[in-house]
Amino acid sequence: MENGSQRKWQFGGNEELNSAAISVPGALAMLMNNGHSRSRSGSATADDGDHHPQRPTIMLGCGDPTEFRSFWTTQSAVDAVTDDLQSFKFNSYCLTGGVLEARRYACAIAEYLSRDLSHKLLAEDVYLTGGCTQAIEIMVSVLARSGSNILLPRLGYPQYEARASFDHLEVRHYDLLPEKGWEVDLDAVQALVDHNTAAIVIINPSNPCGNVFTYQHLEKIAETTKKLGIFVISDEVYGLLTFGSNPFVPMGKFSSTVPGIFDKTGIVDSIKNYLDITTDPATFIQGAIPQIFERTKETFFSNIIGIMKEAADVVKLNLSTLKGIDDDIQFCLKLPKEESVIVLPGVTVGLKNWLRITFAVELPVLEDGLQRIKAFYQRHAKKQ
């Protein structure tokens, strides 16, 4: 028998996956595996040496508040999904674009999304995806052509960069300006664009900065992108979770500047063709959409907003005041070992030597976590 070690095998791992941008889940996994038994707040423990051994870990790095009962979804939504599972009506394949019940409700979804727009979306304008990650996958892949590039915000959501790298799209970063409330640096955008620029990603409300763009700033973005002739991917996943002085304004307010352009450029056909070859959202979730829409009261959303107050914050590290810590990754690796608190290094969202702290936790947990971070900082502070 031939010695397998001498054979030249014709397969190997995809290097694009190995070189893709660092992701939030990847960073969290690294931090949680760095001396931790489990990751859930209040249940995980960390042996942090001489400081606080076996103390419950506080997760301030993951923007998923559903661990806490006060953030749970409504019972009516749970009942709707349970009814679908028990009905056995949603066990088969569905047509591209969704199961019939969900497509019927696409009219209601379109109407809901159109409530603040001067024009009305149609049911055929609505596409169902398995979460925002699949929506990003579809849009970036549809726009990916040989030699093209895409403009991404810095700070931004790392899934865009990872997907763009996988699809061989050159990534070009434009800055958000902290001194101007994290507005888009439009001068930088114009300098980055060339004839190969496929699109620009605008995240509003911002993930991870948490700011909300004003109407006036969005109007400037629309005017700039129209002049440059580039596609705008407007990520508005947190549009219904805003508070503060700036009301949320959907980018669709300015869509009249490019009427019918998606059909003319083949974008719509490409989206439909991609949906033919990708996975569909879970059929029983699709079937539950009508019940969820009918039974969920507006007070549910207003209560959640009142509890959350802030979804995330970004804090700049002053490394000159710390000893033994050279960058944000080192800070985030030492913090869970000493104080059993996990926060994200800013490099995961595109800004080195910053920290991303999620506030989507219950107040007592948040206060405890912030006190531990303060104690950690004081322990490593250089003596004046």
Coordinates of N, CA, C and O in Angstrom, one line a residue, residues 107-230:
C107 N -46.7 42.2 2.4 CA -47.4 43.4 2.2 C -47.4 44.2 3.5 O -47.2 45.5 3.5
A108 N -47.7 43.5 4.6 CA -47.7 44.2 5.9 C -46.3 44.7 6.3 O -46.1 45.8 6.9
I109 N -45.3 43.9 6.0 CA -43.9 44.3 6.3 C -43.5 45.5 5.5 O -43.0 46.5 6.0
A110 N -43.9 45.5 4.2 CA -43.6 46.7 3.3 C -44.3 47.9 3.8 O -43.7 49.0 3.8
E111 N -45.6 47.7 4.2 CA -46.3 48.9 4.8 C -45.7 49.4 6.1 O -45.6 50.6 6.3
Y112 N -45.2 48.5 6.9 CA -44.6 48.9 8.2 C -43.3 49.6 7.9 O -43.1 50.7 8.6
L113 N -42.5 49.2 7.0 CA -41.2 49.9 6.7 C -41.5 51.2 5.9 O -40.6 52.0 5.9
S114 N -42.6 51.4 5.3 CA -42.9 52.6 4.5 C -43.6 53.7 5.4 O -43.8 54.8 4.8
R115 N -43.8 53.4 6.6 CA -44.6 54.4 7.4 C -44.0 55.8 7.5 O -44.8 56.7 7.6
D116 N -42.7 55.9 7.4 CA -42.1 57.2 7.5 C -41.5 57.7 6.1 O -40.8 58.7 6.1
L117 N -41.9 57.0 5.0 CA -41.4 57.4 3.7 C -42.5 58.1 2.9 O -43.7 57.8 3.1
S118 N -42.0 58.9 2.0 CA -42.9 59.6 1.1 C -43.5 58.7 0.0 O -44.6 58.9 -0.5
H119 N -42.8 57.6 -0.3 CA -43.2 56.6 -1.3 C -43.5 55.3 -0.5 O -43.0 55.1 0.6
K120 N -44.2 54.4 -1.1 CA -44.5 53.1 -0.5 C -43.8 52.0 -1.1 O -43.7 51.8 -2.3
L121 N -43.2 51.1 -0.2 CA -42.6 49.9 -0.7 C -43.7 48.9 -1.1 O -44.8 48.9 -0.5
L122 N -43.3 48.0 -2.0 CA -44.3 47.0 -2.4 C -43.8 45.6 -1.8 O -42.7 45.5 -1.4
A123 N -44.7 44.7 -1.8 CA -44.4 43.3 -1.3 C -43.2 42.7 -2.0 O -42.3 42.1 -1.4
E124 N -43.0 43.0 -3.3 CA -41.9 42.4 -4.0 C -40.6 43.1 -3.7 O -39.5 42.7 -4.2
D125 N -40.6 44.2 -3.0 CA -39.4 44.9 -2.6 C -38.8 44.3 -1.3 O -37.7 44.6 -0.9
V126 N -39.6 43.3 -0.7 CA -39.2 42.7 0.6 C -38.6 41.4 0.3 O -39.2 40.5 -0.3
Y127 N -37.4 41.1 0.9 CA -36.7 39.8 0.8 C -36.5 39.3 2.2 O -36.0 40.0 3.1
L128 N -36.8 38.0 2.5 CA -36.6 37.4 3.8 C -35.3 36.7 3.8 O -34.9 36.0 2.9
T129 N -34.5 37.0 4.9 CA -33.2 36.3 5.1 C -33.1 35.8 6.5 O -33.8 36.1 7.4
G130 N -32.1 34.9 6.6 CA -31.8 34.3 7.9 C -31.0 35.2 8.8 O -29.8 35.0 9.0
G131 N -31.6 36.3 9.2 CA -30.8 37.3 10.0 C -30.1 38.3 9.2 O -30.0 38.1 7.9
C132 N -29.4 39.2 9.8 CA -28.7 40.2 9.1 C -27.4 39.7 8.5 O -26.9 40.2 7.5
T133 N -26.8 38.6 9.1 CA -25.6 38.1 8.5 C -25.8 37.6 7.1 O -25.0 37.8 6.2
Q134 N -27.0 36.9 6.9 CA -27.2 36.4 5.5 C -27.6 37.6 4.6 O -27.2 37.5 3.4
A135 N -28.2 38.6 5.1 CA -28.5 39.8 4.3 C -27.2 40.4 3.8 O -27.0 40.8 2.6
I136 N -26.2 40.5 4.7 CA -24.9 41.0 4.3 C -24.2 40.1 3.3 O -23.6 40.6 2.3
E137 N -24.3 38.8 3.5 CA -23.7 37.9 2.6 C -24.3 38.1 1.2 O -23.5 38.1 0.2
I138 N -25.6 38.2 1.1 CA -26.2 38.3 -0.2 C -25.8 39.6 -0.9 O -25.4 39.6 -2.1
M139 N -25.9 40.8 -0.2 CA -25.7 42.0 -0.8 C -24.2 42.2 -1.3 O -23.9 42.7 -2.4
V140 N -23.3 41.8 -0.4 CA -21.9 41.9 -0.7 C -21.5 41.0 -1.9 O -20.8 41.4 -2.9
S141 N -22.1 39.7 -1.9 CA -21.8 38.8 -3.0 C -22.4 39.3 -4.3 O -21.8 39.1 -5.4
V142 N -23.6 39.9 -4.3 CA -24.2 40.4 -5.5 C -23.4 41.5 -6.1 O -23.3 41.6 -7.3
L143 N -22.7 42.3 -5.3 CA -22.0 43.5 -5.8 C -20.5 43.1 -6.1 O -19.8 43.9 -6.7
A144 N -20.1 41.9 -5.7 CA -18.7 41.6 -5.9 C -18.4 41.2 -7.4 O -18.8 40.2 -7.9
R145 N -17.6 42.1 -8.0 CA -17.2 41.8 -9.4 C -15.6 41.9 -9.4 O -15.0 42.6 -8.5
S146 N -15.0 41.3 -10.3 CA -13.6 41.3 -10.4 C -13.0 42.7 -10.4 O -13.4 43.6 -11.2
G147 N -12.1 43.0 -9.5 CA -11.4 44.2 -9.4 C -12.1 45.3 -8.7 O -11.6 46.5 -8.6
S148 N -13.3 45.0 -8.1 CA -14.1 46.1 -7.5 C -13.7 46.3 -6.0 O -13.0 45.4 -5.4
N149 N -14.1 47.4 -5.5 CA -13.9 47.7 -4.0 C -15.1 48.2 -3.4 O -16.1 48.5 -4.0
I150 N -15.1 48.1 -2.0 CA -16.3 48.5 -1.2 C -15.8 49.4 -0.1 O -14.7 49.2 0.5
L151 N -16.5 50.5 0.2 CA -16.1 51.4 1.3 C -16.9 51.0 2.6 O -18.1 50.9 2.6
L152 N -16.1 50.8 3.6 CA -16.6 50.4 4.9 C -16.3 51.4 6.0 O -15.2 52.0 6.0
P153 N -17.2 51.6 7.0 CA -16.8 52.6 8.1 C -15.8 52.0 9.0 O -15.8 50.8 9.3
R154 N -15.1 52.9 9.6 CA -14.1 52.6 10.7 C -14.4 53.6 11.8 O -14.1 54.8 11.7
L155 N -15.2 53.2 12.8 CA -15.6 51.9 13.3 C -16.7 51.3 12.5 O -17.6 52.1 11.9
G156 N -16.8 50.0 12.5 CA -17.9 49.3 11.8 C -18.1 47.9 12.3 O -17.5 47.4 13.2
Y157 N -19.1 47.2 11.7 CA -19.4 45.9 12.0 C -18.5 44.9 11.2 O -18.6 45.0 9.9
P158 N -17.7 44.1 11.8 CA -16.7 43.4 11.1 C -17.2 42.3 10.1 O -16.4 41.9 9.3
Q159 N -18.5 41.9 10.2 CA -19.0 41.0 9.3 C -18.9 41.4 7.8 O -18.6 40.6 6.9
Y160 N -19.0 42.7 7.6 CA -18.9 43.2 6.2 C -17.5 43.0 5.7 O -17.3 42.6 4.5
E161 N -16.4 43.3 6.5 CA -15.1 43.1 6.0 C -14.8 41.7 5.8 O -14.1 41.3 4.8
A162 N -15.2 40.8 6.7 CA -15.0 39.4 6.5 C -15.6 38.9 5.2 O -15.0 38.1 4.5
R163 N -16.8 39.3 4.9 CA -17.5 38.8 3.7 C -16.9 39.4 2.5 O -16.7 38.7 1.5
A164 N -16.5 40.6 2.5 CA -15.9 41.3 1.4 C -14.5 40.6 1.0 O -14.2 40.3 -0.1
S165 N -13.8 40.2 2.1 CA -12.5 39.6 1.8 C -12.7 38.2 1.2 O -12.0 37.8 0.3
F166 N -13.7 37.5 1.7 CA -14.1 36.2 1.1 C -14.5 36.3 -0.3 O -14.2 35.4 -1.1
D167 N -15.2 37.4 -0.7 CA -15.6 37.5 -2.1 C -14.7 38.3 -2.9 O -15.0 38.7 -4.0
H168 N -13.4 38.5 -2.5 CA -12.3 39.1 -3.2 C -12.7 40.6 -3.6 O -12.2 41.1 -4.6
L169 N -13.4 41.2 -2.7 CA -13.7 42.7 -2.8 C -12.6 43.4 -2.0 O -12.4 43.1 -0.9
E170 N -11.9 44.4 -2.7 CA -11.0 45.2 -1.9 C -11.7 46.1 -1.0 O -12.7 46.7 -1.3
V171 N -11.3 46.1 0.3 CA -11.9 46.9 1.3 C -11.2 48.2 1.5 O -9.9 48.2 1.6
R172 N -11.9 49.3 1.4 CA -11.3 50.7 1.7 C -12.1 51.3 2.8 O -13.4 51.3 2.8
H173 N -11.4 51.8 3.8 CA -12.1 52.3 5.0 C -12.2 53.8 5.0 O -11.2 54.5 4.7
Y174 N -13.4 54.3 5.3 CA -13.5 55.7 5.6 C -13.7 55.9 7.1 O -14.3 55.0 7.7
D175 N -13.3 57.0 7.6 CA -13.4 57.3 9.0 C -14.7 57.9 9.5 O -15.4 58.6 8.7
L176 N -15.1 57.5 10.7 CA -16.1 58.2 11.4 C -15.5 59.2 12.3 O -14.4 58.9 13.0
L177 N -16.0 60.4 12.5 CA -15.3 61.5 13.2 C -15.9 61.6 14.6 O -17.0 62.1 14.8
P178 N -15.1 61.2 15.6 CA -15.6 61.2 17.0 C -15.9 62.7 17.5 O -16.9 62.9 18.2
E179 N -15.1 63.6 17.0 CA -15.3 65.0 17.4 C -16.6 65.6 16.8 O -17.0 66.7 17.2
K180 N -17.2 64.9 15.8 CA -18.4 65.4 15.2 C -19.6 64.4 15.4 O -20.4 64.2 14.6
G181 N -19.5 63.7 16.6 CA -20.6 62.7 16.9 C -20.6 61.5 16.0 O -21.6 61.0 15.7
W182 N -19.4 61.1 15.6 CA -19.2 59.9 14.7 C -19.8 60.1 13.4 O -20.3 59.1 12.8
E183 N -19.8 61.3 12.8 CA -20.4 61.5 11.5 C -19.4 60.9 10.4 O -18.2 60.7 10.7
V184 N -19.9 60.7 9.2 CA -19.1 60.1 8.1 C -18.1 61.2 7.6 O -18.6 62.4 7.4
D185 N -16.9 60.9 7.4 CA -15.9 61.8 6.8 C -16.1 61.8 5.3 O -15.6 61.0 4.6
L186 N -17.0 62.7 4.8 CA -17.4 62.7 3.4 C -16.2 63.1 2.5 O -16.2 62.7 1.3
D187 N -15.3 63.9 3.0 CA -14.1 64.3 2.2 C -13.3 63.0 1.9 O -12.8 62.8 0.8
A188 N -13.2 62.2 3.0 CA -12.4 60.9 2.8 C -13.1 60.0 1.8 O -12.5 59.3 1.0
V189 N -14.4 59.9 1.9 CA -15.2 59.1 1.0 C -14.9 59.5 -0.4 O -14.7 58.6 -1.3
Q190 N -15.0 60.7 -0.7 CA -14.8 61.2 -2.1 C -13.4 60.9 -2.6 O -13.2 60.5 -3.8
A191 N -12.4 60.9 -1.7 CA -11.0 60.6 -2.1 C -10.8 59.1 -2.3 O -9.9 58.7 -3.1
L192 N -11.6 58.3 -1.7 CA -11.4 56.8 -1.8 C -12.1 56.3 -3.1 O -11.7 55.2 -3.5
V193 N -13.1 56.9 -3.6 CA -13.9 56.4 -4.7 C -13.2 56.4 -6.0 O -12.5 57.4 -6.3
D194 N -13.3 55.3 -6.8 CA -12.8 55.3 -8.1 C -13.8 54.6 -9.0 O -14.9 54.2 -8.5
H195 N -13.5 54.3 -10.3 CA -14.4 53.7 -11.2 C -14.7 52.2 -10.8 O -15.7 51.6 -11.4
N196 N -14.0 51.7 -9.9 CA -14.2 50.3 -9.4 C -14.9 50.2 -8.1 O -15.1 49.1 -7.6
T197 N -15.4 51.3 -7.5 CA -16.1 51.3 -6.3 C -17.5 50.8 -6.4 O -18.3 51.4 -7.2
A198 N -17.8 49.7 -5.8 CA -19.1 49.0 -6.0 C -20.2 49.6 -5.0 O -21.3 49.8 -5.4
A199 N -19.8 49.9 -3.8 CA -20.8 50.4 -2.8 C -20.1 51.0 -1.6 O -18.9 50.9 -1.4
I200 N -20.9 51.7 -0.8 CA -20.5 52.2 0.5 C -21.5 51.7 1.5 O -22.7 51.6 1.3
V201 N -21.0 51.2 2.7 CA -21.9 50.7 3.7 C -22.1 51.9 4.8 O -21.1 52.4 5.2
I202 N -23.3 52.2 5.0 CA -23.7 53.2 6.0 C -24.4 52.5 7.2 O -25.4 51.8 6.9
I203 N -23.9 52.5 8.4 CA -24.6 51.9 9.5 C -25.2 52.9 10.4 O -24.5 53.7 11.0
N204 N -26.5 53.0 10.4 CA -27.3 54.0 11.2 C -28.6 53.4 11.7 O -29.4 53.0 10.9
P205 N -28.7 53.4 13.0 CA -27.8 53.8 14.1 C -26.6 53.0 14.1 O -26.6 51.8 13.7
S206 N -25.5 53.6 14.5 CA -24.2 53.0 14.4 C -24.0 51.8 15.3 O -24.4 51.8 16.4
N207 N -23.4 50.8 14.7 CA -22.9 49.7 15.5 C -21.4 49.7 15.2 O -21.0 49.4 14.1
P208 N -20.5 50.0 16.2 CA -20.7 49.9 17.6 C -20.9 51.3 18.3 O -21.0 51.3 19.6
C209 N -20.8 52.4 17.6 CA -20.7 53.7 18.3 C -22.0 54.1 19.0 O -22.0 54.8 20.0
G210 N -23.2 53.7 18.5 CA -24.4 54.0 19.1 C -25.0 55.3 18.7 O -26.1 55.7 19.1
N211 N -24.3 56.1 17.9 CA -24.8 57.4 17.5 C -25.9 57.3 16.4 O -26.0 56.3 15.7
V212 N -26.7 58.3 16.2 CA -27.8 58.4 15.2 C -27.5 59.6 14.3 O -27.4 60.7 14.8
F213 N -27.4 59.4 13.0 CA -27.2 60.5 12.1 C -28.4 61.4 12.0 O -29.5 60.9 12.0
T214 N -28.1 62.7 11.9 CA -29.2 63.6 11.7 C -29.7 63.6 10.2 O -29.0 63.1 9.3
Y215 N -30.9 64.1 10.0 CA -31.5 64.2 8.7 C -30.5 64.9 7.7 O -30.3 64.5 6.6
Q216 N -29.9 66.0 8.2 CA -29.1 66.9 7.4 C -27.8 66.1 7.0 O -27.4 66.2 5.8
H217 N -27.3 65.3 7.9 CA -26.1 64.5 7.5 C -26.4 63.4 6.5 O -25.6 63.2 5.6
L218 N -27.5 62.8 6.7 CA -27.9 61.7 5.8 C -28.2 62.3 4.4 O -27.9 61.7 3.4
E219 N -28.7 63.5 4.4 CA -29.0 64.2 3.1 C -27.7 64.4 2.4 O -27.6 64.3 1.1
K220 N -26.6 64.9 3.1 CA -25.3 65.1 2.5 C -24.7 63.8 2.0 O -24.1 63.8 0.9
I221 N -24.9 62.7 2.8 CA -24.4 61.4 2.3 C -25.1 61.0 1.0 O -24.5 60.5 0.0
A222 N -26.5 61.2 0.9 CA -27.2 60.9 -0.3 C -26.7 61.7 -1.5 O -26.5 61.2 -2.6
E223 N -26.5 63.0 -1.2 CA -26.1 63.9 -2.3 C -24.7 63.4 -2.8 O -24.4 63.4 -4.0
T224 N -23.8 63.1 -1.9 CA -22.4 62.7 -2.2 C -22.4 61.4 -3.0 O -21.7 61.3 -4.0
T225 N -23.1 60.4 -2.5 CA -23.1 59.1 -3.2 C -23.8 59.2 -4.6 O -23.4 58.5 -5.5
K226 N -24.8 60.1 -4.7 CA -25.4 60.3 -6.1 C -24.4 60.9 -7.0 O -24.3 60.4 -8.2
K227 N -23.7 61.9 -6.5 CA -22.6 62.5 -7.4 C -21.6 61.5 -7.8 O -21.1 61.5 -8.9
L228 N -21.2 60.6 -6.9 CA -20.2 59.6 -7.1 C -20.7 58.4 -7.9 O -19.9 57.6 -8.4
G229 N -22.0 58.2 -7.9 CA -22.6 57.1 -8.6 C -22.4 55.8 -8.0 O -22.2 54.8 -8.7
I230 N -22.4 55.7 -6.6 CA -22.1 54.5 -6.0 C -23.4 54.0 -5.2 O -24.2 54.8 -4.8

